Structure formats: structure tokens, C-alpha cells
Short mmCIF file of C-alpha atoms and ligand atoms in Angstrom, two decimals:
data_model
loop_
_atom_site.label_atom_id
_atom_site.label_comp_id
_atom_site.label_asym_id
_atom_site.label_seq_id
_atom_site.Cartn_x
_atom_site.Cartn_y
_atom_site.Cartn_z
CA UNK A 1 11.58 -6.47 19.01
CA UNK A 2 14.74 -4.55 19.85
CA UNK A 3 14.61 -2.33 22.92
CA UNK A 4 17.74 -0.35 22.08
CA UNK A 5 17.63 2.12 19.26
CA UNK A 6 21.22 2.96 18.33
CA UNK A 7 20.79 5.76 15.87
CA UNK A 8 23.22 8.12 14.16
CA UNK A 9 21.68 11.45 13.29
CA UNK A 10 23.45 13.39 10.54
CA UNK A 11 21.69 16.72 9.99
CA UNK A 12 24.14 17.86 7.29
CA UNK A 13 23.64 21.21 5.58
CA UNK A 14 21.04 23.83 4.68
CA UNK A 15 17.60 22.93 6.00
CA UNK A 16 19.06 19.62 7.26
CA UNK A 17 19.38 20.84 10.82
CA UNK A 18 15.87 22.34 11.01
CA UNK A 19 14.13 19.25 9.70
CA UNK A 20 16.31 16.88 11.75
CA UNK A 21 15.19 18.68 14.89
CA UNK A 22 11.60 17.76 14.06
CA UNK A 23 12.55 14.12 13.50
CA UNK A 24 14.30 14.19 16.85
CA UNK A 25 11.18 15.47 18.63
CA UNK A 26 9.15 12.61 17.23
CA UNK A 27 11.83 10.05 18.00
CA UNK A 28 12.22 11.18 21.59
CA UNK A 29 8.52 11.02 22.20
CA UNK A 30 8.18 7.57 20.63
CA UNK A 31 11.07 6.14 22.59
CA UNK A 32 9.52 7.32 25.85
CA UNK A 33 6.03 6.20 24.96
CA UNK A 34 7.07 2.74 23.76
CA UNK A 35 9.85 2.32 26.26
CA UNK A 36 12.86 2.18 23.96
CA UNK A 37 16.38 3.12 25.00
CA UNK A 38 17.18 5.84 22.53
CA UNK A 39 20.92 6.00 22.06
CA UNK A 40 21.32 8.79 19.57
CA UNK A 41 24.57 10.39 18.47
CA UNK A 42 24.78 13.41 16.24
CA UNK A 43 27.46 13.27 13.54
CA UNK A 44 28.88 15.55 10.87
CA UNK A 45 28.46 15.02 7.14
CA UNK A 46 28.67 17.15 4.00
CA UNK A 47 29.55 20.83 4.18
CA UNK A 48 29.18 20.85 7.96
CA UNK A 49 31.91 18.22 8.13
CA UNK A 50 34.08 20.01 5.58
CA UNK A 51 33.96 23.18 7.68
CA UNK A 52 34.93 21.41 10.90
CA UNK A 53 37.07 18.47 9.77
CA UNK A 54 38.15 19.34 6.24
CA UNK A 55 36.42 16.34 4.69
CA UNK A 56 32.78 15.57 3.78
CA UNK A 57 32.89 12.37 5.87
CA UNK A 58 35.69 11.50 8.24
CA UNK A 59 36.84 7.92 8.74
CA UNK A 60 36.03 8.21 12.44
CA UNK A 61 32.46 9.26 11.68
CA UNK A 62 32.14 6.45 9.16
CA UNK A 63 33.42 3.95 11.72
CA UNK A 64 30.88 5.11 14.28
CA UNK A 65 27.87 5.20 11.99
CA UNK A 66 28.71 1.72 10.68
CA UNK A 67 28.05 0.44 14.18
CA UNK A 68 24.65 2.06 14.60
CA UNK A 69 21.37 0.28 13.83
CA UNK A 70 20.15 3.04 11.59
CA UNK A 71 21.24 6.37 10.19
CA UNK A 72 19.01 9.39 9.75
CA UNK A 73 20.35 12.02 7.39
CA UNK A 74 19.01 15.51 6.68
CA UNK A 75 20.57 16.83 3.48
CA UNK A 76 23.97 17.78 2.11
CA UNK A 77 25.35 20.48 -0.16
CA UNK A 78 25.08 24.19 -0.82
CA UNK A 79 26.63 27.00 -2.85
CA UNK A 80 29.29 27.57 -0.20
CA UNK A 81 31.08 24.36 -1.19
CA UNK A 82 30.37 24.30 -4.92
CA UNK A 83 33.80 25.56 -5.92
CA UNK A 84 35.59 22.70 -4.16
CA UNK A 85 37.37 19.90 -5.93
CA UNK A 86 35.09 17.01 -6.77
CA UNK A 87 36.37 14.63 -4.10
CA UNK A 88 35.94 17.28 -1.40
CA UNK A 89 32.34 18.22 -2.14
CA UNK A 90 29.55 17.61 0.39
CA UNK A 91 27.75 15.11 -1.89
CA UNK A 92 30.78 12.79 -1.72
CA UNK A 93 30.05 12.29 1.98
CA UNK A 94 26.59 10.96 1.23
CA UNK A 95 27.82 8.80 -1.65
CA UNK A 96 30.58 7.39 0.56
CA UNK A 97 28.06 6.30 3.20
CA UNK A 98 25.94 4.59 0.56
CA UNK A 99 28.96 2.82 -0.94
CA UNK A 100 30.84 1.93 2.24
CA UNK A 101 27.75 0.53 3.93
CA UNK A 102 26.71 -1.11 0.67
CA UNK A 103 23.21 0.38 0.90
CA UNK A 104 22.28 -0.85 -2.55
CA UNK A 105 18.49 -0.78 -2.37
CA UNK A 106 16.86 2.62 -2.21
CA UNK A 107 13.11 2.75 -1.57
CA UNK A 108 11.36 5.94 -2.61
CA UNK A 109 7.61 5.77 -2.12
CA UNK A 110 5.46 8.36 -3.84
CA UNK A 111 2.20 8.48 -2.02
CA UNK A 112 -0.50 11.07 -2.46
CA UNK A 113 -2.18 12.10 0.77
CA UNK A 114 -5.79 12.98 0.01
CA UNK A 115 -5.67 16.43 1.63
CA UNK A 116 -2.76 17.35 -0.65
CA UNK A 117 -4.44 16.59 -3.95
CA UNK A 118 -4.81 20.30 -4.61
CA UNK A 119 -1.08 20.91 -4.17
CA UNK A 120 -0.10 18.76 -7.12
CA UNK A 121 0.34 20.42 -10.48
CA UNK A 122 -1.61 17.53 -12.02
CA UNK A 123 -5.37 17.08 -12.19
CA UNK A 124 -6.91 15.42 -9.09
CA UNK A 125 -8.26 12.43 -11.02
CA UNK A 126 -4.76 11.61 -12.29
CA UNK A 127 -3.19 11.41 -8.86
CA UNK A 128 -5.95 10.60 -6.35
CA UNK A 129 -4.99 7.46 -4.44
CA UNK A 130 -1.56 7.29 -6.06
CA UNK A 131 0.80 4.88 -4.31
CA UNK A 132 3.99 4.07 -6.22
CA UNK A 133 7.16 2.57 -4.85
CA UNK A 134 10.30 3.40 -6.79
CA UNK A 135 13.26 1.14 -6.05
CA UNK A 136 16.53 2.69 -7.12
CA UNK A 137 19.81 0.77 -7.35
CA UNK A 138 22.09 2.91 -5.23
CA UNK A 139 25.68 1.70 -5.23
CA UNK A 140 26.43 0.95 -8.86
CA UNK A 141 25.90 2.34 -12.33
CA UNK A 142 27.26 5.61 -13.64
CA UNK A 143 27.53 7.14 -10.16
CA UNK A 144 30.41 4.84 -9.30
CA UNK A 145 31.62 3.33 -12.61
CA UNK A 146 35.27 3.58 -13.60
CA UNK A 147 36.95 5.11 -15.50
CA UNK A 148 35.71 8.58 -14.73
CA UNK A 149 37.18 12.04 -14.73
CA UNK A 150 38.10 15.11 -16.73
CA UNK A 151 41.21 14.71 -18.87
CA UNK A 152 43.15 17.35 -20.71
CA UNK A 153 43.54 16.42 -24.36
CA UNK A 154 45.10 19.64 -25.66
CA UNK A 155 45.28 23.30 -24.70
CA UNK A 156 41.65 23.98 -25.53
CA UNK A 157 40.18 20.51 -25.44
CA UNK A 158 39.19 18.46 -22.41
CA UNK A 159 37.41 15.14 -22.17
CA UNK A 160 34.83 14.58 -19.42
CA UNK A 161 33.75 10.98 -18.95
CA UNK A 162 31.78 8.65 -16.70
CA UNK A 163 31.09 4.98 -17.18
CA UNK A 164 27.80 3.19 -16.80
CA UNK A 165 28.80 -0.21 -15.46
CA UNK A 166 26.59 -2.94 -14.04
CA UNK A 167 27.67 -6.40 -13.00
CA UNK A 168 25.27 -9.33 -13.06
CA UNK A 169 25.40 -9.77 -9.28
CA UNK A 170 24.58 -6.09 -8.69
CA UNK A 171 21.51 -6.32 -10.91
CA UNK A 172 20.49 -9.66 -9.46
CA UNK A 173 20.37 -8.48 -5.88
CA UNK A 174 18.32 -5.37 -6.65
CA UNK A 175 16.04 -7.49 -8.85
CA UNK A 176 15.41 -9.85 -5.95
CA UNK A 177 14.57 -6.95 -3.65
CA UNK A 178 12.19 -5.58 -6.28
CA UNK A 179 10.43 -8.90 -6.93
CA UNK A 180 10.12 -9.61 -3.20
CA UNK A 181 8.66 -6.14 -2.70
CA UNK A 182 6.25 -6.58 -5.60
CA UNK A 183 5.07 -9.82 -3.98
CA UNK A 184 3.98 -7.84 -0.90
CA UNK A 185 2.09 -5.32 -3.02
CA UNK A 186 0.06 -5.67 -6.21
CA UNK A 187 2.54 -8.10 -7.86
CA UNK A 188 3.26 -5.67 -10.69
CA UNK A 189 6.85 -4.70 -11.39
CA UNK A 190 8.08 -2.30 -14.05
CA UNK A 191 11.80 -2.31 -14.78
CA UNK A 192 13.06 0.91 -16.34
CA UNK A 193 16.13 0.87 -18.58
CA UNK A 194 17.50 2.23 -21.86
CA UNK A 195 18.16 -1.17 -23.40
CA UNK A 196 17.68 0.15 -26.93
CA UNK A 197 20.83 2.26 -26.62
CA UNK A 198 22.93 1.22 -23.62
CA UNK A 199 24.43 -2.27 -23.37
CA UNK A 200 24.79 -2.17 -19.60
CA UNK A 201 21.04 -1.70 -19.32
CA UNK A 202 20.42 -4.42 -21.88
CA UNK A 203 22.19 -6.66 -19.37
CA UNK A 204 19.96 -5.12 -16.69
CA UNK A 205 16.87 -6.15 -18.67
CA UNK A 206 18.17 -9.69 -19.28
CA UNK A 207 18.89 -10.25 -15.60
CA UNK A 208 15.43 -8.92 -14.69
CA UNK A 209 13.87 -11.42 -17.09
CA UNK A 210 15.98 -14.25 -15.71
CA UNK A 211 15.05 -13.37 -12.16
CA UNK A 212 11.35 -13.24 -13.05
CA UNK A 213 11.45 -17.06 -13.56
CA UNK A 214 11.58 -17.36 -9.77
CA UNK A 215 8.54 -15.11 -9.34
CA UNK A 216 5.91 -16.44 -11.73
CA UNK A 217 3.18 -14.54 -9.89
CA UNK A 218 4.77 -11.16 -10.56
CA UNK A 219 3.86 -9.47 -13.79
CA UNK A 220 7.12 -7.96 -15.06
CA UNK A 221 7.10 -5.20 -17.64
CA UNK A 222 9.92 -3.13 -19.15
CA UNK A 223 9.99 0.50 -20.12
CA UNK A 224 12.61 2.79 -21.61
CA UNK A 225 13.42 5.63 -19.26
CA UNK A 226 12.31 8.39 -21.63
CA UNK A 227 8.93 6.76 -22.00
CA UNK A 228 8.75 6.10 -18.23
CA UNK A 229 9.22 9.78 -17.43
CA UNK A 230 6.42 10.65 -19.83
CA UNK A 231 4.12 7.89 -18.50
CA UNK A 232 4.72 9.02 -14.90
CA UNK A 233 3.21 12.38 -15.71
CA UNK A 234 0.56 11.11 -18.14
CA UNK A 235 -0.88 8.26 -16.09
CA UNK A 236 1.10 7.55 -12.92
CA UNK A 237 -1.43 5.10 -11.52
CA UNK A 238 -0.44 2.50 -14.13
CA UNK A 239 2.64 1.86 -11.94
CA UNK A 240 2.99 0.04 -8.67
CA UNK A 241 6.62 -0.99 -8.07
CA UNK A 242 9.29 0.47 -10.36
CA UNK A 243 12.88 -0.76 -10.29
CA UNK A 244 15.64 1.11 -12.03
CA UNK A 245 19.32 2.05 -12.18
CA UNK A 246 21.06 4.56 -9.98
CA UNK A 247 20.87 7.59 -12.25
CA UNK A 248 17.47 6.87 -13.79
CA UNK A 249 16.16 6.41 -10.23
CA UNK A 250 17.59 9.75 -9.20
CA UNK A 251 15.78 11.51 -12.02
CA UNK A 252 12.50 9.61 -11.93
CA UNK A 253 12.15 9.97 -8.16
CA UNK A 254 12.25 13.77 -8.38
CA UNK A 255 9.58 13.54 -11.04
CA UNK A 256 7.49 11.10 -8.97
CA UNK A 257 7.78 13.36 -5.95
CA UNK A 258 6.06 16.25 -7.68
CA UNK A 259 3.07 14.03 -8.41
CA UNK A 260 2.51 14.03 -4.66
CA UNK A 261 2.43 17.80 -4.44
CA UNK A 262 5.89 18.60 -3.18
CA UNK A 263 9.42 17.30 -3.05
CA UNK A 264 9.09 18.12 0.64
CA UNK A 265 6.82 15.10 1.15
CA UNK A 266 9.03 12.25 -0.08
CA UNK A 267 10.92 10.04 2.38
CA UNK A 268 13.42 7.33 1.48
CA UNK A 269 15.15 4.29 2.88
CA UNK A 270 18.49 2.98 1.65
CA UNK A 271 19.00 -0.58 2.72
CA UNK A 272 21.83 -3.10 2.61
CA UNK A 273 23.07 -6.11 4.48
CA UNK A 274 26.23 -6.07 6.58
CA UNK A 275 28.82 -8.86 6.85
CA UNK A 276 27.10 -10.43 9.85
CA UNK A 277 23.82 -10.55 7.99
CA UNK A 278 22.25 -7.65 9.87
CA UNK A 279 20.26 -5.04 8.03
CA UNK A 280 22.03 -1.70 7.55
CA UNK A 281 20.00 1.28 6.57
CA UNK A 282 19.92 5.01 6.15
CA UNK A 283 16.80 7.18 6.08
CA UNK A 284 16.67 10.54 4.39
CA UNK A 285 14.23 12.84 2.65
CA UNK A 286 14.52 12.79 -1.13
CA UNK A 287 14.77 16.58 -1.29
CA UNK A 288 18.07 18.38 -0.95
CA UNK A 289 19.47 20.99 1.41
CA UNK A 290 17.45 23.89 -0.09
CA UNK A 291 20.04 26.56 0.76
CA UNK A 292 17.70 29.34 -0.43
CA UNK A 293 15.33 28.74 2.47
CA UNK A 294 17.80 27.44 5.05
CA UNK A 295 17.64 28.99 8.52
CA UNK A 296 14.24 30.58 7.85
CA UNK A 297 12.21 27.95 9.70
CA UNK A 298 9.90 27.50 6.70
CA UNK A 299 11.06 24.15 5.29
CA UNK A 300 8.69 21.21 5.20
CA UNK A 301 9.81 18.60 7.75
CA UNK A 302 7.28 15.96 6.68
CA UNK A 303 9.59 14.00 4.32
CA UNK A 304 12.02 13.78 7.22
CA UNK A 305 9.33 12.68 9.66
CA UNK A 306 8.06 10.12 7.16
CA UNK A 307 11.65 8.87 6.84
CA UNK A 308 11.56 8.14 10.58
CA UNK A 309 8.39 6.18 9.93
CA UNK A 310 10.23 4.16 7.28
CA UNK A 311 12.99 3.50 9.80
CA UNK A 312 10.56 1.86 12.21
CA UNK A 313 9.21 -0.26 9.39
CA UNK A 314 12.46 -1.38 7.76
CA UNK A 315 15.07 -1.29 10.55
CA UNK A 316 13.00 -2.06 13.62
CA UNK A 317 10.27 -4.07 11.93
CA UNK A 318 7.60 -2.17 13.80
CA UNK A 319 4.71 -1.46 11.44
CA UNK A 320 2.56 -0.18 14.31
CA UNK A 321 4.78 2.79 15.03
CA UNK A 322 5.39 3.38 11.35
CA UNK A 323 1.66 3.55 10.68
CA UNK A 324 1.14 5.74 13.72
CA UNK A 325 3.53 8.34 12.33
CA UNK A 326 2.01 8.21 8.84
CA UNK A 327 -1.47 8.62 10.29
CA UNK A 328 -0.37 11.57 12.40
CA UNK A 329 1.03 13.28 9.31
CA UNK A 330 -2.16 12.63 7.40
CA UNK A 331 -4.34 14.03 10.24
CA UNK A 332 -2.28 17.20 10.43
CA UNK A 333 -2.74 17.68 6.68
CA UNK A 334 -6.46 16.93 6.93
CA UNK A 335 -6.81 19.73 9.46
CA UNK A 336 -5.41 22.12 6.87
CA UNK A 337 -1.99 22.71 8.38
CA UNK A 338 0.67 23.32 5.76
CA UNK A 339 4.18 24.52 5.23
CA UNK A 340 4.53 26.93 2.32
CA UNK A 341 5.57 24.40 -0.29
CA UNK A 342 2.21 22.59 -0.05
CA UNK A 343 -0.02 25.57 0.43
CA UNK A 344 -3.32 26.05 -1.33
CA UNK A 345 -6.12 28.47 -0.49
CA UNK A 346 -7.60 28.50 3.04
CA UNK A 347 -4.71 26.57 4.54
CA UNK A 348 -2.95 27.53 7.74
CA UNK A 349 0.73 28.27 7.23
CA UNK A 350 3.07 26.71 9.74
CA UNK A 351 6.78 27.06 10.32
CA UNK A 352 9.07 24.03 10.33
CA UNK A 353 8.99 23.89 14.14
CA UNK A 354 5.23 24.30 14.31
CA UNK A 355 4.71 21.51 11.82
CA UNK A 356 6.90 19.24 13.94
CA UNK A 357 4.85 20.21 17.00
CA UNK A 358 1.55 19.54 15.23
CA UNK A 359 2.62 16.05 14.23
CA UNK A 360 3.72 15.44 17.82
CA UNK A 361 0.37 16.69 19.17
CA UNK A 362 -1.40 14.36 16.80
CA UNK A 363 0.74 11.42 17.91
CA UNK A 364 -0.12 12.10 21.51
CA UNK A 365 -3.84 11.77 20.87
C1 LIG B 401 19.41 12.07 -4.17
C2 LIG B 401 20.35 13.22 -4.38
C3 LIG B 401 21.79 12.69 -4.39
C4 LIG B 401 21.92 11.76 -5.56
C5 LIG B 401 22.87 13.79 -4.40
C6 LIG B 401 22.72 14.78 -3.29
C7 LIG B 401 24.25 13.18 -4.37
O1 LIG B 401 20.03 13.90 -5.54
O2 LIG B 401 19.56 11.37 -3.15
O3 LIG B 401 18.52 11.88 -4.99
O4 LIG B 401 22.20 12.20 -6.68
O5 LIG B 401 21.77 10.56 -5.36
MG1 LIG B 402 18.18 13.26 -6.47
#
């Protein structure tokens, strides 16, 4: 087990800073308690970087974060930067990290904590005990496919276009991650595509089927994305591990998050392998920068704190600490403490800071 934790913290924009502060509290306490050397550097990304450096991610920042063991990111974006040219927007900073570090496997667990059953918009019996893991391909597909752009055809006519491209090797590596993950869970894997309409996802399906030969114990099923979105809301517990393309994963993970009560509860890990075979990874909440509530100290920091838990599991291979954090979050919820987004009657409303403190108190016990 590593004793040095070299971590880059990128708070980003909007509520990013507030929730990152809570992650930091937890991290500092854990490193003291378990005797780690926490070597943490704060870096700029997104709008915060645009304002200071004129670019959503500077090459210097990229160089530094490439060397760290793990990256923790808050959120990027906001109305302030929406008018900017595409390449200059905050989101490009995040996408550049994913691409440059080749973080191709994105894990988005949707887990329903018992005390939060009432916060979901779905009936308790539909979501009680829900535990889905969505694996999203993160560095290919329509997000990065060429050609792309907006082209002027005539005075009044423009053409906007993006390309959904997948290469066999890109599908194969995410398939392997998905099958390996399914092997550690209930051995059920559902691959989501749109193979009835899109050739690139027909290839996706074929590669999934080919890969399944190596995992005879895993029960592989296929679902079209439109059906999958409907099934997620109708009967989410039919799923265990879902694997899907970059854009379908983006959409389905927002949907899956609401099953758990709030987008503010969903952590994520984006994992890749560097040239020297070491694991590279970034941890971030699935929710965005929520500019409407930024600076008000009311955002839910739990997705961020749970992302730290994922970091201990995936980057530092320490399930004990990961479980400790998850349990602390669950205890806080059991005691009725809530941020506004997960409030139901009789709960005690906490601010972002207070929620961070409560989780810390729980950890200390
Ligand atoms: C996500 C976000 C990002 C994405 C944005 C901020 C670029 O929605 O991580 O789900 O589309 O991947
Ligand atoms: Mg998204």
C-alpha cells in the first residue's frame, strides 16, 4: 500500500470550490489517521482557468496533473463563459483531461441509500436496495469523432455536424473492463447501443459479443438506448452492470442518478492506464457546477465525498477506507441530516460545510 498520496485537486467552477473543500477536510483527516503523506496541489480548470490563464486547461497544469496519482475535480462551466468560442469553453478543459490522460473507463455507480428512499421521485419498492454500476466509454464516440464543426453553406444555411466513430480497439478495451467488473458483481452485463440505426454501435454490439466468448460466466444482454432509458425508470433493479458509449452514458447516468434521489449523490471514477502501466484516474461528482446555487453554501457535497471514497478503492486499492467513508455518509443520512436537494419532511437541513463536518464527525467515531 502506497504511503504517499500525490493528488491534484481541481475545484473548477460554481459549487466546485465549496464541495471540494469538504472533500479536502475528509482527505486531511484520513491521511493523518492512516499515516499517509498527503501531497496535494490545487490546480485551475474550466472557467476559473479561463479567467486567470485564458484557457480552460493550461499545458503546465496538464503536465503537473499527469504526474499525480489521482485527480479530484469539482465541476466546470457556468453562464459566464457560455458565449465563448467552442474551444475556449470550460467543458473543453475537462474533456482534454479525459482525452490526454486516456481515461477511457468511467464508472458511475447509482446506489440507493436506504434513508434516502423518500427523496426519489419513484415508488420505494422500485428503488429500495438499488445498486447499479454504469460504465461509460469516455474518450471516444461522438464527443471526439471527426469531422465535426459548423460550416457555412450559404448566406442563410449552415451545417452543424458531429461524427459517431468507434474503433474496434476502443470498444474492446471498455468491453474487457465491463466484463471484468461484471465478474466481481452479479455476472450480469447489459450493453446499451442503437444498433438498429447506427452502424458504429452495431460494431459496438459485435465486439461485445465477441468479447463475451472469453467470459462464459457472464450473462450478456443488449438493449437499445431508448428502451434502456425507459427500463431504467420502469424497473431499474433488472440491471446490474451497464456498459455503453460516451454520449449514451452521459444521458443514462443523469437518469440513473435521479433514481437515487438526487444528482447530488452520484460519484464517478474515470480510469485509464498510463504508458508505464500505472493506473491513472480522475474522480468527480456526476453533477455539474450548479451556478444557480454557487456560493450559497447549500450544495450537496456527498457526491464529492463519495468520489473520494472511490479514489481510495480504485487508485489506492484500499477498500477499508473506501467503505469507511461510505458508511459515514450512510450514518449521517440515517440520522436525518440532509442538504436541501435530498430533503423530505422532518429532516434537518444542513449547509454544505455542515454536511462535510457531519461526515467527518461520523468518521471519527
Ligand atoms: C458529465 C458532464 C460532462 C460530459 C460535461 C460537463 C462536459 O455532463 O461528466 O456527465 O458531457 O461528459
Ligand atoms: Mg453529464
